[in-house]
Amino acid sequence: MTMDPPVSVVDRPAVSRNRLPSLQRERGQPRRQAEWTLITMVGFVIFTLLKFEPMAHNSMQTQNNVIDLPSSIRSHEFNALREGFMEEWLHNVNNSAMDCVFESVDVTGDGADEWFLTIKPDLAPDFTLTRAWLKTEAPSAMHALKEIPQMYESEFNMGGKIDHMIESYYDQAYLGKEAHLSVWDMDVLAKMLEKASKRQRMKYRSDGLKIHDGADKYKSYIVGRRGIVIGSEDPWVEAILLHHGAAKLLTVEFGKIVSKIPQYIETMVPTEFTEKFLNNKIQQFDFGISFSSLEHDGLGRYGDVFNPIGDLQSMAKMLSVIKPGGLMFVAVPTGDGYDALVWNAHRIYGKHRLPKLFAGWKLIDVIGQGSPPWNPKGRHVQHLWVLQNPNGCKVGPPLPISN
């Protein structure tokens, strides 16, 4: 039996809201004064970077629409990293924290694989929250690359830890353009609600039906609550959640969607969401869900900027988007514990990348039935992983022991 999560709203952690004033040089202004103004500006920028990026030696450089991966963090540094991550979080919410009720861990359901038990989320991401929120979300200026640039190959294959590299090229850029289903109205929603009420398959074969199972099991986090959906080309996920009693949803999708049913679903593109959230125009959410979306982030398939850790950064941002103690439901391709990169279609997550994807979260459940063995075509399934947000809680769950 689950218990109701806390419902009070806590101000979101945010990256620095300082806005550098533009350097305007009036005609006739003395040259020396302009030079001193410029020096002051440069000093302010350096101060800001040092203040909000304590891991400066891991800073990322953007070149040719590809972003460098920060150096990995050794296991014995996790505790210090966790403390720094929490300090940054609490600093941004005015040192306020909440009492949270943590769910018991249940990853041994019917058909669950043994390798599920080996997945223990890293205590914190290998980067700060500030870095996650600074993630580039504007459309890439170049076509998707057919091959990984050699200088970035190590970052994309996690230093050789990725078990399999497969070619499967797509150039389907629509970030910054209209979504495939660009208008969501009551007719569209009603059709999907009817299917949801009958538990009919809508997408991703039987994998998509796992959302029903998750919503049933953790209904106290969904009924009458606000949720956020990350990546949704049509409102099939939204229909399932509304059918199970969600009060209102916000969908964040690469392509622009016009919602004519804002009383049920609002829609935003990533840049719009980030700007509004960091300016306190959007409250934190009780729960979130991302189904078959994160695995594409940073591969350039949909017109996004190449970023070896784009998926990890997007998931880390949810630590400040979801309320303390709230739930995040995540479905990404998984196999029999192996990690694979299907370039540039998607990632397949296993023992190495899943702990990174779930860094900072508490893994409480896996909803699904087994995993297929490895095959050259990269066969996979999408389980529904259930995670709870401990960040911002007065007392967190027991921290796992890292080697």
mmCIF file of C-alpha atoms in Angstrom, residues 35-286:
data_model
loop_
_atom_site.group_PDB
_atom_site.id
_atom_site.type_symbol
_atom_site.label_atom_id
_atom_site.label_comp_id
_atom_site.label_asym_id
_atom_site.label_seq_id
_atom_site.Cartn_x
_atom_site.Cartn_y
_atom_site.Cartn_z
ATOM 1 C CA GLU A 35 37.609 49.478 -21.340
ATOM 2 C CA TRP A 36 37.032 49.441 -17.589
ATOM 3 C CA THR A 37 33.379 48.557 -18.155
ATOM 4 C CA LEU A 38 34.450 45.644 -20.345
ATOM 5 C CA ILE A 39 36.942 44.455 -17.728
ATOM 6 C CA THR A 40 34.198 44.589 -15.093
ATOM 7 C CA MET A 41 31.901 42.528 -17.308
ATOM 8 C CA VAL A 42 34.533 39.873 -17.918
ATOM 9 C CA GLY A 43 35.250 39.679 -14.202
ATOM 10 C CA PHE A 44 31.554 39.273 -13.433
ATOM 11 C CA VAL A 45 31.229 36.415 -15.932
ATOM 12 C CA ILE A 46 34.245 34.636 -14.435
ATOM 13 C CA PHE A 47 32.868 35.122 -10.928
ATOM 14 C CA THR A 48 29.478 33.712 -11.969
ATOM 15 C CA LEU A 49 31.032 30.631 -13.552
ATOM 16 C CA LEU A 50 33.225 29.954 -10.548
ATOM 17 C CA LYS A 51 30.366 30.447 -8.108
ATOM 18 C CA PHE A 52 27.874 28.211 -9.847
ATOM 19 C CA GLU A 53 30.238 25.643 -11.332
ATOM 20 C CA PRO A 54 32.292 24.167 -8.479
ATOM 21 C CA MET A 55 33.455 21.381 -10.774
ATOM 22 C CA ALA A 56 35.155 23.732 -13.186
ATOM 23 C CA HIS A 57 37.690 21.086 -14.180
ATOM 24 C CA ASN A 58 34.772 19.111 -15.648
ATOM 25 C CA SER A 59 33.440 22.022 -17.674
ATOM 26 C CA MET A 60 32.102 21.253 -21.128
ATOM 27 C CA GLN A 61 33.100 22.950 -24.345
ATOM 28 C CA THR A 62 30.803 23.223 -27.346
ATOM 29 C CA GLN A 63 32.419 22.763 -30.744
ATOM 30 C CA ASN A 64 30.638 22.202 -34.038
ATOM 31 C CA ASN A 65 27.344 21.448 -32.278
ATOM 32 C CA VAL A 66 28.917 18.670 -30.219
ATOM 33 C CA ILE A 67 29.290 19.052 -26.471
ATOM 34 C CA ASP A 68 32.150 17.507 -24.522
ATOM 35 C CA LEU A 69 31.419 15.038 -21.740
ATOM 36 C CA PRO A 70 32.840 16.050 -18.355
ATOM 37 C CA SER A 71 35.443 13.694 -16.930
ATOM 38 C CA SER A 72 33.997 10.777 -14.982
ATOM 39 C CA ILE A 73 33.781 10.830 -11.201
ATOM 40 C CA ARG A 74 35.517 8.054 -9.284
ATOM 41 C CA SER A 75 33.458 5.993 -6.852
ATOM 42 C CA HIS A 76 35.193 7.317 -3.746
ATOM 43 C CA GLU A 77 34.176 10.863 -4.744
ATOM 44 C CA PHE A 78 30.455 10.076 -4.774
ATOM 45 C CA ASN A 79 29.803 11.086 -1.174
ATOM 46 C CA ALA A 80 31.433 14.481 -1.622
ATOM 47 C CA LEU A 81 29.609 14.908 -4.920
ATOM 48 C CA ARG A 82 26.300 14.046 -3.304
ATOM 49 C CA GLU A 83 26.883 16.602 -0.557
ATOM 50 C CA GLY A 84 27.734 19.270 -3.116
ATOM 51 C CA PHE A 85 24.680 18.437 -5.195
ATOM 52 C CA MET A 86 22.371 18.651 -2.184
ATOM 53 C CA GLU A 87 24.022 21.857 -0.986
ATOM 54 C CA GLU A 88 23.344 23.444 -4.366
ATOM 55 C CA TRP A 89 19.739 22.214 -4.335
ATOM 56 C CA LEU A 90 18.988 23.479 -0.818
ATOM 57 C CA HIS A 91 20.720 26.780 -1.485
ATOM 58 C CA ASN A 92 18.360 27.354 -4.383
ATOM 59 C CA VAL A 93 15.230 26.592 -2.350
ATOM 60 C CA ASN A 94 16.246 28.890 0.494
ATOM 61 C CA ASN A 95 17.406 26.022 2.679
ATOM 62 C CA SER A 96 13.853 24.693 2.999
ATOM 63 C CA ALA A 97 13.229 20.958 2.891
ATOM 64 C CA MET A 98 10.215 18.695 3.163
ATOM 65 C CA ASP A 99 9.196 15.646 5.114
ATOM 66 C CA CYS A 100 8.959 12.808 2.595
ATOM 67 C CA VAL A 101 7.526 9.303 2.788
ATOM 68 C CA PHE A 102 9.652 6.888 0.768
ATOM 69 C CA GLU A 103 8.211 3.886 -1.012
ATOM 70 C CA SER A 104 9.621 0.427 -0.338
ATOM 71 C CA VAL A 105 11.750 -1.040 -3.127
ATOM 72 C CA ASP A 106 10.036 -3.616 -5.331
ATOM 73 C CA VAL A 107 12.116 -4.759 -8.311
ATOM 74 C CA THR A 108 11.400 -8.469 -8.059
ATOM 75 C CA GLY A 109 7.966 -8.700 -9.651
ATOM 76 C CA ASP A 110 6.781 -11.515 -11.881
ATOM 77 C CA GLY A 111 9.224 -12.096 -14.717
ATOM 78 C CA ALA A 112 11.745 -9.551 -13.455
ATOM 79 C CA ASP A 113 15.329 -10.178 -14.508
ATOM 80 C CA GLU A 114 18.117 -10.699 -12.009
ATOM 81 C CA TRP A 115 20.142 -7.905 -13.585
ATOM 82 C CA PHE A 116 17.481 -5.458 -12.393
ATOM 83 C CA LEU A 117 18.789 -6.066 -8.878
ATOM 84 C CA THR A 118 22.264 -4.876 -9.907
ATOM 85 C CA ILE A 119 21.015 -1.429 -10.965
ATOM 86 C CA LYS A 120 21.819 1.042 -8.218
ATOM 87 C CA PRO A 121 21.534 4.690 -9.240
ATOM 88 C CA ASP A 122 24.634 6.815 -8.762
ATOM 89 C CA LEU A 123 24.319 9.061 -5.727
ATOM 90 C CA ALA A 124 24.422 12.161 -7.912
ATOM 91 C CA PRO A 125 25.076 13.082 -11.549
ATOM 92 C CA ASP A 126 28.642 13.682 -12.725
ATOM 93 C CA PHE A 127 27.724 17.339 -13.241
ATOM 94 C CA THR A 128 25.933 20.063 -11.327
ATOM 95 C CA LEU A 129 22.294 21.051 -11.652
ATOM 96 C CA THR A 130 23.484 24.298 -13.173
ATOM 97 C CA ARG A 131 25.187 22.404 -15.982
ATOM 98 C CA ALA A 132 22.060 20.360 -16.596
ATOM 99 C CA TRP A 133 19.915 23.479 -16.948
ATOM 100 C CA LEU A 134 22.482 25.077 -19.266
ATOM 101 C CA LYS A 135 21.970 22.199 -21.708
ATOM 102 C CA THR A 136 21.573 23.485 -25.255
ATOM 103 C CA GLU A 137 17.978 23.128 -26.459
ATOM 104 C CA ALA A 138 18.070 25.183 -29.649
ATOM 105 C CA PRO A 139 17.928 23.328 -32.987
ATOM 106 C CA SER A 140 21.224 22.159 -34.425
ATOM 107 C CA ALA A 141 22.608 24.076 -37.391
ATOM 108 C CA MET A 142 23.776 20.918 -39.124
ATOM 109 C CA HIS A 143 22.343 17.652 -40.418
ATOM 110 C CA ALA A 144 22.536 14.544 -38.285
ATOM 111 C CA LEU A 145 25.939 12.904 -38.558
ATOM 112 C CA LYS A 146 26.125 9.441 -40.089
ATOM 113 C CA GLU A 147 29.183 8.617 -38.011
ATOM 114 C CA ILE A 148 30.352 9.670 -34.578
ATOM 115 C CA PRO A 149 33.233 12.146 -34.878
ATOM 116 C CA GLN A 150 36.385 10.334 -33.785
ATOM 117 C CA MET A 151 37.242 12.977 -31.191
ATOM 118 C CA TYR A 152 33.900 12.296 -29.442
ATOM 119 C CA GLU A 153 33.703 8.548 -29.864
ATOM 120 C CA SER A 154 34.963 7.839 -26.348
ATOM 121 C CA GLU A 155 32.317 10.125 -24.824
ATOM 122 C CA PHE A 156 29.484 8.490 -26.747
ATOM 123 C CA ASN A 157 30.621 4.924 -25.973
ATOM 124 C CA MET A 158 31.352 5.721 -22.303
ATOM 125 C CA GLY A 159 35.048 5.092 -22.609
ATOM 126 C CA GLY A 160 34.526 1.684 -24.215
ATOM 127 C CA LYS A 161 31.898 0.479 -21.708
ATOM 128 C CA ILE A 162 29.156 0.324 -24.345
ATOM 129 C CA ASP A 163 28.877 -3.342 -25.288
ATOM 130 C CA HIS A 164 27.561 -2.916 -28.829
ATOM 131 C CA MET A 165 27.707 -0.205 -31.499
ATOM 132 C CA ILE A 166 25.119 -0.530 -34.260
ATOM 133 C CA GLU A 167 24.447 1.589 -37.341
ATOM 134 C CA SER A 168 20.901 2.822 -37.926
ATOM 135 C CA TYR A 169 20.876 6.318 -39.378
ATOM 136 C CA TYR A 170 18.003 8.831 -39.355
ATOM 137 C CA ASP A 171 17.773 12.512 -40.215
ATOM 138 C CA GLN A 172 14.299 13.489 -39.004
ATOM 139 C CA ALA A 173 14.907 16.991 -37.702
ATOM 140 C CA TYR A 174 11.818 18.716 -36.404
ATOM 141 C CA LEU A 175 13.068 20.461 -33.283
ATOM 142 C CA GLY A 176 11.832 24.016 -33.688
ATOM 143 C CA LYS A 177 9.224 22.961 -36.252
ATOM 144 C CA GLU A 178 5.665 21.701 -35.892
ATOM 145 C CA ALA A 179 5.081 18.306 -34.295
ATOM 146 C CA HIS A 180 3.759 15.451 -36.424
ATOM 147 C CA LEU A 181 0.343 15.911 -34.811
ATOM 148 C CA SER A 182 0.492 19.654 -34.330
ATOM 149 C CA VAL A 183 -3.035 20.304 -33.025
ATOM 150 C CA TRP A 184 -4.480 18.515 -29.998
ATOM 151 C CA ASP A 185 -8.206 19.032 -29.586
ATOM 152 C CA MET A 186 -11.070 17.304 -27.808
ATOM 153 C CA ASP A 187 -11.760 14.987 -30.743
ATOM 154 C CA VAL A 188 -8.194 13.693 -30.722
ATOM 155 C CA LEU A 189 -8.180 13.279 -26.954
ATOM 156 C CA ALA A 190 -11.617 11.615 -26.856
ATOM 157 C CA LYS A 191 -10.523 8.896 -29.279
ATOM 158 C CA MET A 192 -7.479 8.093 -27.199
ATOM 159 C CA LEU A 193 -9.408 8.233 -23.938
ATOM 160 C CA GLU A 194 -11.751 5.604 -25.339
ATOM 161 C CA LYS A 195 -8.818 3.338 -26.136
ATOM 162 C CA ALA A 196 -7.323 4.007 -22.720
ATOM 163 C CA SER A 197 -10.575 3.051 -20.992
ATOM 164 C CA LYS A 198 -10.447 -0.317 -22.773
ATOM 165 C CA ARG A 199 -6.686 -0.746 -22.191
ATOM 166 C CA GLN A 200 -6.144 -1.096 -25.912
ATOM 167 C CA ARG A 201 -2.667 -0.914 -27.361
ATOM 168 C CA MET A 202 -1.810 2.496 -28.747
ATOM 169 C CA LYS A 203 1.989 2.617 -29.062
ATOM 170 C CA TYR A 204 5.036 0.429 -28.476
ATOM 171 C CA ARG A 205 3.064 -2.809 -28.531
ATOM 172 C CA SER A 206 2.401 -4.210 -25.056
ATOM 173 C CA ASP A 207 5.138 -2.053 -23.529
ATOM 174 C CA GLY A 208 2.856 0.982 -23.628
ATOM 175 C CA LEU A 209 0.288 -0.822 -21.499
ATOM 176 C CA LYS A 210 2.718 -0.810 -18.587
ATOM 177 C CA ILE A 211 1.683 2.786 -17.938
ATOM 178 C CA HIS A 212 -1.692 1.429 -16.817
ATOM 179 C CA ASP A 213 0.032 -0.924 -14.380
ATOM 180 C CA GLY A 214 2.187 1.873 -12.983
ATOM 181 C CA ALA A 215 -0.756 4.249 -12.653
ATOM 182 C CA ASP A 216 -2.783 1.590 -10.842
ATOM 183 C CA LYS A 217 0.013 0.711 -8.441
ATOM 184 C CA TYR A 218 0.979 4.293 -7.605
ATOM 185 C CA LYS A 219 -2.404 5.958 -8.024
ATOM 186 C CA SER A 220 -1.998 8.122 -4.904
ATOM 187 C CA TYR A 221 0.703 10.031 -6.801
ATOM 188 C CA ILE A 222 -1.503 10.521 -9.878
ATOM 189 C CA VAL A 223 -5.170 10.927 -8.921
ATOM 190 C CA GLY A 224 -5.957 14.627 -8.663
ATOM 191 C CA ARG A 225 -2.299 15.523 -9.226
ATOM 192 C CA ARG A 226 -0.321 17.563 -11.759
ATOM 193 C CA GLY A 227 2.107 15.771 -14.017
ATOM 194 C CA ILE A 228 4.669 16.498 -16.714
ATOM 195 C CA VAL A 229 5.188 14.396 -19.844
ATOM 196 C CA ILE A 230 8.605 14.554 -21.496
ATOM 197 C CA GLY A 231 8.412 13.727 -25.197
ATOM 198 C CA SER A 232 5.038 12.912 -26.738
ATOM 199 C CA GLU A 233 4.115 13.275 -30.419
ATOM 200 C CA ASP A 234 0.435 12.576 -29.790
ATOM 201 C CA PRO A 235 -1.512 12.452 -26.517
ATOM 202 C CA TRP A 236 -1.587 8.689 -25.943
ATOM 203 C CA VAL A 237 0.399 8.837 -22.675
ATOM 204 C CA GLU A 238 -1.642 11.813 -21.598
ATOM 205 C CA ALA A 239 -4.913 9.961 -22.303
ATOM 206 C CA ILE A 240 -3.841 7.048 -20.105
ATOM 207 C CA LEU A 241 -2.899 9.349 -17.238
ATOM 208 C CA LEU A 242 -6.094 11.394 -17.504
ATOM 209 C CA HIS A 243 -8.088 8.148 -17.578
ATOM 210 C CA HIS A 244 -6.410 7.196 -14.291
ATOM 211 C CA GLY A 245 -7.385 10.478 -12.651
ATOM 212 C CA ALA A 246 -4.547 12.938 -13.296
ATOM 213 C CA ALA A 247 -5.817 16.502 -12.813
ATOM 214 C CA LYS A 248 -3.730 18.296 -15.421
ATOM 215 C CA LEU A 249 -0.656 17.640 -17.554
ATOM 216 C CA LEU A 250 2.091 19.609 -19.239
ATOM 217 C CA THR A 251 3.702 18.020 -22.295
ATOM 218 C CA VAL A 252 7.180 19.138 -23.353
ATOM 219 C CA GLU A 253 7.933 18.078 -26.925
ATOM 220 C CA PHE A 254 10.543 18.985 -29.571
ATOM 221 C CA GLY A 255 7.900 19.896 -32.144
ATOM 222 C CA LYS A 256 5.455 22.731 -31.532
ATOM 223 C CA ILE A 257 1.963 21.564 -30.529
ATOM 224 C CA VAL A 258 -1.134 23.745 -30.244
ATOM 225 C CA SER A 259 -3.325 22.461 -27.438
ATOM 226 C CA LYS A 260 -6.990 23.426 -27.699
ATOM 227 C CA ILE A 261 -7.665 21.598 -24.455
ATOM 228 C CA PRO A 262 -5.467 23.547 -21.995
ATOM 229 C CA GLN A 263 -7.813 22.643 -19.149
ATOM 230 C CA TYR A 264 -6.421 19.113 -19.465
ATOM 231 C CA ILE A 265 -3.123 19.400 -21.347
ATOM 232 C CA GLU A 266 -0.748 22.295 -21.870
ATOM 233 C CA THR A 267 2.123 22.005 -24.343
ATOM 234 C CA MET A 268 5.529 23.649 -24.645
ATOM 235 C CA VAL A 269 8.760 23.229 -26.557
ATOM 236 C CA PRO A 270 11.912 22.678 -24.424
ATOM 237 C CA THR A 271 13.224 26.255 -24.642
ATOM 238 C CA GLU A 272 9.866 27.702 -23.581
ATOM 239 C CA PHE A 273 9.580 25.311 -20.658
ATOM 240 C CA THR A 274 13.093 26.007 -19.403
ATOM 241 C CA GLU A 275 12.625 29.765 -19.556
ATOM 242 C CA LYS A 276 9.297 29.689 -17.711
ATOM 243 C CA PHE A 277 10.395 27.171 -15.103
ATOM 244 C CA LEU A 278 13.564 29.029 -14.212
ATOM 245 C CA ASN A 279 11.580 32.256 -13.935
ATOM 246 C CA ASN A 280 9.182 30.688 -11.420
ATOM 247 C CA LYS A 281 6.229 30.731 -13.809
ATOM 248 C CA ILE A 282 5.713 26.967 -13.507
ATOM 249 C CA GLN A 283 5.302 25.129 -10.220
ATOM 250 C CA GLN A 284 6.910 21.789 -9.477
ATOM 251 C CA PHE A 285 4.975 18.674 -10.469
ATOM 252 C CA ASP A 286 3.693 15.780 -8.366
#
